[in-house]
Short mmCIF file of C-alpha atoms in Angstrom, two decimals:
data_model
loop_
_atom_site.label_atom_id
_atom_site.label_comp_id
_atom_site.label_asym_id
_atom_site.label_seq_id
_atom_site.Cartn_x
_atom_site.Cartn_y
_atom_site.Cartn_z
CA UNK A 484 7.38 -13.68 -9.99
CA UNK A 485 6.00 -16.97 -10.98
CA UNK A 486 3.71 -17.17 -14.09
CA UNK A 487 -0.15 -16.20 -13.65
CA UNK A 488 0.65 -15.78 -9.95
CA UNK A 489 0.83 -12.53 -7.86
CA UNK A 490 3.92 -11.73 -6.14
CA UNK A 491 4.71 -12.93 -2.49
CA UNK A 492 4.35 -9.51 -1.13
CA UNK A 493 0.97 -9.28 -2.95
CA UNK A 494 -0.17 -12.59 -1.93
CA UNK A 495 1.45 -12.39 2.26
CA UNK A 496 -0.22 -8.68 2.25
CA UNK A 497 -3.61 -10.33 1.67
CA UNK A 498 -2.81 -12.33 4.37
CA UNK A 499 -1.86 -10.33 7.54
CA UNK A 500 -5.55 -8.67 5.95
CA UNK A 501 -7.03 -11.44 6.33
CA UNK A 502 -5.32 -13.16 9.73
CA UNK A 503 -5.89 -9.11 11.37
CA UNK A 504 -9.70 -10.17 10.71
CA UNK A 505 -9.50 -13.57 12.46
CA UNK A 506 -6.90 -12.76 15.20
CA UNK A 507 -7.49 -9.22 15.58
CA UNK A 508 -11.30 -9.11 15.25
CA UNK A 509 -10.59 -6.49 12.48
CA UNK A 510 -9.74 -3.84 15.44
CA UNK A 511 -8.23 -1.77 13.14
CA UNK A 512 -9.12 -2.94 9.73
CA UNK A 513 -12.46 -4.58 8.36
CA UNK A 514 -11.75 -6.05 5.24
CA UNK A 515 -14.61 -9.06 4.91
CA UNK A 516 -13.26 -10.31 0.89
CA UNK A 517 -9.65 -10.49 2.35
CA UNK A 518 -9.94 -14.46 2.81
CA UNK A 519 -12.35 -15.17 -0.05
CA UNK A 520 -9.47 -13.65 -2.32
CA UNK A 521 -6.48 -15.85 -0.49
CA UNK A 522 -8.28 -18.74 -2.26
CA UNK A 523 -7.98 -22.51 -1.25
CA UNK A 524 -4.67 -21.85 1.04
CA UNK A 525 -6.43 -19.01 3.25
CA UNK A 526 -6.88 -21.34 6.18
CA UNK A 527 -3.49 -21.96 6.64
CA UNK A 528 -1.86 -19.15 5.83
CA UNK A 529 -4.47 -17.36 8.44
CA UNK A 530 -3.39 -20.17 11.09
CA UNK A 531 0.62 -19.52 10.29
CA UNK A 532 -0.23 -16.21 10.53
CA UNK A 533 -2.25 -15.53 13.80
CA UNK A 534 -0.33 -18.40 15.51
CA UNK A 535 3.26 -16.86 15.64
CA UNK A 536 3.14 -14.07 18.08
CA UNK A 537 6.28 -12.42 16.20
CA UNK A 538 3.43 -11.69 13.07
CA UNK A 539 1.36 -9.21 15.70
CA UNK A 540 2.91 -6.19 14.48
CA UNK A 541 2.65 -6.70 10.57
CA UNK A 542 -0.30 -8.15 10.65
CA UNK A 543 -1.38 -4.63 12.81
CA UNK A 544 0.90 -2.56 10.32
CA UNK A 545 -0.71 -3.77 7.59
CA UNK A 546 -4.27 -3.20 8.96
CA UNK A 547 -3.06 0.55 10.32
CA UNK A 548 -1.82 1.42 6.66
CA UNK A 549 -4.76 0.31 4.83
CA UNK A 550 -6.88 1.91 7.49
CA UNK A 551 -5.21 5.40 6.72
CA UNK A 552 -5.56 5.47 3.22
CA UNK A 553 -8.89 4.82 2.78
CA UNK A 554 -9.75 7.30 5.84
CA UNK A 555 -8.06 9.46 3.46
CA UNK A 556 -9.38 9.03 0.76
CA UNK A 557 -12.48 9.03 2.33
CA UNK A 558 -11.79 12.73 3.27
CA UNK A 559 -10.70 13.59 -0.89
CA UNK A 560 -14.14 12.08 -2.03
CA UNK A 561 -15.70 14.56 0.70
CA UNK A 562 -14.11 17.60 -1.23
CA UNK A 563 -15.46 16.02 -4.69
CA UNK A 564 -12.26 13.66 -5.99
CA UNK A 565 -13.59 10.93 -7.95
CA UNK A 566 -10.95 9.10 -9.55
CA UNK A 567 -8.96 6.32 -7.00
CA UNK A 568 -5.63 4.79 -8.61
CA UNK A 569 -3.89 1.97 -6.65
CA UNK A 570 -0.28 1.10 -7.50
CA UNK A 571 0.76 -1.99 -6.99
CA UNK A 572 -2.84 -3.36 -6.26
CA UNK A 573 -2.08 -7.18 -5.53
CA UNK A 574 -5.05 -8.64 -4.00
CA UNK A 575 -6.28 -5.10 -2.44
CA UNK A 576 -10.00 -5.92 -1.98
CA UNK A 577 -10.97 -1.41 -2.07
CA UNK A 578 -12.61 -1.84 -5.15
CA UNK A 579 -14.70 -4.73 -4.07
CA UNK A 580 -16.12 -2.49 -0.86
CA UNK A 581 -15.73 0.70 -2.44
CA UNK A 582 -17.97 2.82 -0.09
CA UNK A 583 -17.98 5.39 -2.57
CA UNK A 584 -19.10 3.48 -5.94
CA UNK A 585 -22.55 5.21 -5.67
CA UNK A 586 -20.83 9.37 -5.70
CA UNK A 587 -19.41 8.26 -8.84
CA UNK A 588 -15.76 7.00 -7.74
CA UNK A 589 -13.87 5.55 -10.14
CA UNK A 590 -11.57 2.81 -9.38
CA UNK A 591 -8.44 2.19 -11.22
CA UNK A 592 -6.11 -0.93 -10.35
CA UNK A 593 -2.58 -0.94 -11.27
CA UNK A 594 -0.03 -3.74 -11.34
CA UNK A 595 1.76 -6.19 -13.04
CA UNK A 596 -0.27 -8.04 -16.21
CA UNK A 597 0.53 -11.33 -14.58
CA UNK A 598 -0.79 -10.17 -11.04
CA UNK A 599 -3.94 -8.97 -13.11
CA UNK A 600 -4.11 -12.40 -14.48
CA UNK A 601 -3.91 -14.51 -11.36
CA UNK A 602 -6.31 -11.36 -9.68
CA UNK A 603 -9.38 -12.11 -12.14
CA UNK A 604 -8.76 -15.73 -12.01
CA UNK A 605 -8.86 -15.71 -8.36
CA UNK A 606 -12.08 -13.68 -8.16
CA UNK A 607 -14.10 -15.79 -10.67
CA UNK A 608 -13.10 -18.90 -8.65
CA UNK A 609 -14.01 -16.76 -5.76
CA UNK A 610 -17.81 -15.38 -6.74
CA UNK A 611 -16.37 -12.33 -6.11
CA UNK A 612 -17.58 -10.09 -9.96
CA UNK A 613 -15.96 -6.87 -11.19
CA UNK A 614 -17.95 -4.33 -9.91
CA UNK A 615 -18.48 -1.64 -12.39
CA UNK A 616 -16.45 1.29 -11.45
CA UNK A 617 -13.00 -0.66 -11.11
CA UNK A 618 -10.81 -0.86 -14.43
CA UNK A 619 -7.80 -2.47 -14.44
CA UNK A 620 -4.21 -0.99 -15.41
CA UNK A 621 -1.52 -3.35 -16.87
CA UNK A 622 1.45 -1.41 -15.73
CA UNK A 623 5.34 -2.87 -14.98
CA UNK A 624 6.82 0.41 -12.86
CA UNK A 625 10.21 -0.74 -13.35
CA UNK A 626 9.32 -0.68 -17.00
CA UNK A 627 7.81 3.12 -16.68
CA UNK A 628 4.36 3.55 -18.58
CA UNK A 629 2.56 4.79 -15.90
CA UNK A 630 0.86 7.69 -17.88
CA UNK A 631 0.11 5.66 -21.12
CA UNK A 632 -0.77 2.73 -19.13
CA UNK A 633 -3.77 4.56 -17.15
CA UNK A 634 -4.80 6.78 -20.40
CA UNK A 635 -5.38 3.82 -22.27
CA UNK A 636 -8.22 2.69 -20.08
CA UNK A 637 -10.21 5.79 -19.43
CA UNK A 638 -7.73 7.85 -16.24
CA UNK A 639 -8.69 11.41 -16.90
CA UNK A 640 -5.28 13.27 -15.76
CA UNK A 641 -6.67 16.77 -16.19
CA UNK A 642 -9.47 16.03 -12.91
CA UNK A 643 -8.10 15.25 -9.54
CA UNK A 644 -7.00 11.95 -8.45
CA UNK A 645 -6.13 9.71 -5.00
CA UNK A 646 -3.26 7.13 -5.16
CA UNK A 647 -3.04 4.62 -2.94
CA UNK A 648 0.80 3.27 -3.28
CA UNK A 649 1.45 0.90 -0.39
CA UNK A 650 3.58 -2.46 -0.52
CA UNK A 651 5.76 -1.43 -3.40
CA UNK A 652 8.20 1.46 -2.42
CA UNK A 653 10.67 -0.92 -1.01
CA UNK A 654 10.80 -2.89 -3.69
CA UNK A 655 11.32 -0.50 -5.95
CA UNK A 656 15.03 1.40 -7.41
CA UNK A 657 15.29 5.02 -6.46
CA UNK A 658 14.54 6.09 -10.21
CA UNK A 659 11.42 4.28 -10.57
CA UNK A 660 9.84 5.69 -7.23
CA UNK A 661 11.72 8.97 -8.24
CA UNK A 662 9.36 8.43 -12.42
CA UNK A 663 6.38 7.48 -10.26
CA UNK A 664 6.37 10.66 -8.10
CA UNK A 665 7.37 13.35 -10.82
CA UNK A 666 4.23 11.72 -12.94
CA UNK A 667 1.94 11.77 -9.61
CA UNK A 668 3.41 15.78 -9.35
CA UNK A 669 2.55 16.61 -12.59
CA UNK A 670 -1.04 15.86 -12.11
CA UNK A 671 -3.63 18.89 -10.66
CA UNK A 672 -4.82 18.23 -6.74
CA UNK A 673 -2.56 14.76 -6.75
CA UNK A 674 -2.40 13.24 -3.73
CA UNK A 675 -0.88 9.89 -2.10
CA UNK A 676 -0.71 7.55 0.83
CA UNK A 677 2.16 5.13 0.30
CA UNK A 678 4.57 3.56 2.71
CA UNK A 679 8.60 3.13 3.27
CA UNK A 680 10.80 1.59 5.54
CA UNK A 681 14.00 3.28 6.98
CA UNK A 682 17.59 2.65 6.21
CA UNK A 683 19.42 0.17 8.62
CA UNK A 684 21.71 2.59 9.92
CA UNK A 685 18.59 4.20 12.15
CA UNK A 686 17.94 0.83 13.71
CA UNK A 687 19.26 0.12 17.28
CA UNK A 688 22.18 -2.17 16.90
CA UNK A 689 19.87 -4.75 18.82
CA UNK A 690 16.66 -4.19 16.26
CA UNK A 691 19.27 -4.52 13.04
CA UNK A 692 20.40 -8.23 12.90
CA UNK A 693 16.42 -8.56 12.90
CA UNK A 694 16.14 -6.04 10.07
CA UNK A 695 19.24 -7.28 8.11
CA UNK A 696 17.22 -11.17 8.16
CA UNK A 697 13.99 -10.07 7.12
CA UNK A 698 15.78 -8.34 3.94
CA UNK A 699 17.69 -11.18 3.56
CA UNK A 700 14.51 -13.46 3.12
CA UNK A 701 12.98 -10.97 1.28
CA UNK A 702 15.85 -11.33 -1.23
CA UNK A 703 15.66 -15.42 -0.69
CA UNK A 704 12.47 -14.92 -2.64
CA UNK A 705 13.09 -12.85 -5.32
CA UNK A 706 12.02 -9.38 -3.75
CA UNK A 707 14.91 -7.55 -2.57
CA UNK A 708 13.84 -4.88 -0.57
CA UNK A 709 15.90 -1.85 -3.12
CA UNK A 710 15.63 1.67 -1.23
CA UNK A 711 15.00 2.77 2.13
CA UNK A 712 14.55 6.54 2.97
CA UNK A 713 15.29 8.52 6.04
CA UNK A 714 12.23 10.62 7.01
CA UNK A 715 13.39 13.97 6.42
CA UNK A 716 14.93 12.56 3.09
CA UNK A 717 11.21 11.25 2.28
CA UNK A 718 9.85 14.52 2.72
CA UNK A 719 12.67 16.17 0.89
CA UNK A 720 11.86 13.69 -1.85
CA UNK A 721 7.87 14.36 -1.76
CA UNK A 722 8.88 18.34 -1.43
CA UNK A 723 10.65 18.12 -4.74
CA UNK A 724 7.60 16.82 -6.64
CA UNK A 725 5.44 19.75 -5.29
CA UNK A 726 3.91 17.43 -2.60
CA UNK A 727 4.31 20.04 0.41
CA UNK A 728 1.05 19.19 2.39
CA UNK A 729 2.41 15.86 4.23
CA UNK A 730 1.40 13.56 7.16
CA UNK A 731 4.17 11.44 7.87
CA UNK A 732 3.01 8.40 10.44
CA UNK A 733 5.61 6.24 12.39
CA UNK A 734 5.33 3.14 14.43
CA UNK A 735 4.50 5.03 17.27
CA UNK A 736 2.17 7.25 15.97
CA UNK A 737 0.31 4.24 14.59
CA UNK A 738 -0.04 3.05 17.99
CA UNK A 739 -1.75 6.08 19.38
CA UNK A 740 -3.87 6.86 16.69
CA UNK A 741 -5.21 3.22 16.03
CA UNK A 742 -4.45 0.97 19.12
CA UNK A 743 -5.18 3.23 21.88
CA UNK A 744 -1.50 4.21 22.75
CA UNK A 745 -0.58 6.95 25.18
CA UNK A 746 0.04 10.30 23.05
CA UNK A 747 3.20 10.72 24.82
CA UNK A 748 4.36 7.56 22.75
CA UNK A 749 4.47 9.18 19.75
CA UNK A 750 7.76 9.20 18.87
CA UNK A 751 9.86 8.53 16.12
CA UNK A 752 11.06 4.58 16.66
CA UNK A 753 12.70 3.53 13.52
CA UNK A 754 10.80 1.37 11.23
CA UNK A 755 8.18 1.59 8.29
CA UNK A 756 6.65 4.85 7.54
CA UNK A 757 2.80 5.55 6.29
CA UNK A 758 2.89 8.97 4.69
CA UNK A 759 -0.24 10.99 2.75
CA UNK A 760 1.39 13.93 0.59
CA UNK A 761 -0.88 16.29 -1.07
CA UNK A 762 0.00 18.21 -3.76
CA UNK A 763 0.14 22.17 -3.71
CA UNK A 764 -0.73 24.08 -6.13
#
């Protein structure tokens, strides 16, 4: 990660947001402060983005997840949660269209302090102010700190909480995720949408060369992707942390649910993973 800048998986999430608008009409997504936030370079990166045919299904995936976790949390507001934590936040533009602001939702961003850094600077050259019910949290997972990091700026772990982890699982060792979710378990009526991508192994042997170059340019740039689950071990892993209500979206489900596929085409094609895990107490 460069210096005051957000990281390139921060910075190219904002963008399939922002091409999905353009290219997409927003179908699945509406997100109006995703090119505001891209800054100067939003033009082009939209173009690059919406012009290569190969970008139609992240820029679709990336629309479907953020769609799902804000219908979700949508649905934990309804039954009276009012405390939202992102994880990894990038250039996530919730708080800036939080629907919810006026039932009393608190917003709490948490990322990387230099991500934070480039984040404000970005909005002020944007327009785009703070809105009152977002408060950022300086957190480095790798580092740990999660707990002190949101109790120093007003989290109130004894009421219930929504966590919106998406972009960052990948990236992330197998102890880290493994801190993350025992802290998230430990918390009453927790409950999370994040993401994963399977291991290569599930891949068709004509689908893996693909997968094995994306990781490689992922690792070019200084974000090797670090741990992939299996599904059933993701829901082993979510079990053990006293998440047992779970909703475990593949590819293919994605499809029917947001893009009109048949239902019959719900099936289990390798690939990234949306998953919302609720906590049982």
């Amino acid at each position: 990660m460069r210096e005051r800048q957000p990281s390139r998986t921060a910075f190219g999430a904002a963008g399939y947001r922002a091409a999905h608008q353009v290219s997409d009409h927003g179908r699945v997504f509406a997100d109006p402060f995703a090119r505001s936030i891209l800054g100067p370079e939003a033009d082009g990166i939209i173009a690059a983005l919406s012009a290569d045919p190969r970008q139609a299904p992240a820029r679709m995936f990336m629309a479907a997840r953020s769609r799902f976790a804000e219908d979700c949390l949508a649905a934990a507001v309804a039954r009276g949660v009012r405390q939202a934590v992102i994880l990894g936040a990038g250039l996530d533009t919730f708080a800036l269209r939080n629907p919810h602001q006026a039932l009393g939702l608190r917003v709490f961003e948490v990322d990387h302090p230099e991500t934070q850094a480039w984040k404000l600077t970005r909005l002020a050259a944007a327009g785009l102010a703070v809105p009152e019910s977002l408060t950022f949290a300086p957190v480095d997972f790798e580092a740990g700190g999660l707990d002190s990091g949101l109790l120093a700026v007003g989290f109130t772990p004894e009421l219930p909480a929504f966590f919106i982890w998406l972009g960052v699982v990948p990236y992330l060792g197998r102890s880290a995720i493994a801190a993350t979710l025992r802290y998230l378990g430990g918390l009453p009526d927790a409950e999370v949408v994040l993401d994963y991508s399977e291991p290569p192994e599930n891949y068709r042997p004509e689908r893996r060369a693909e997968f094995a170059e994306l990781g490689a340019r992922a690792a070019a740039s200084g974000e090797p992707w670090l741990s992939h689950f299996d599904p059933v071990e993701m829901s082993r892993e979510l079990q053990s942390h006293g998440f047992g209500d779970q909703e475990d979206l593949s590819l293919d489900a994605i499809a029917v649910r947001y893009l009109g596929a048949p239902t019959n085409d719900a099936g289990a094609s390798p690939g990234p993973h949306i998953v919302r895990a609720r906590r049982i107490t």
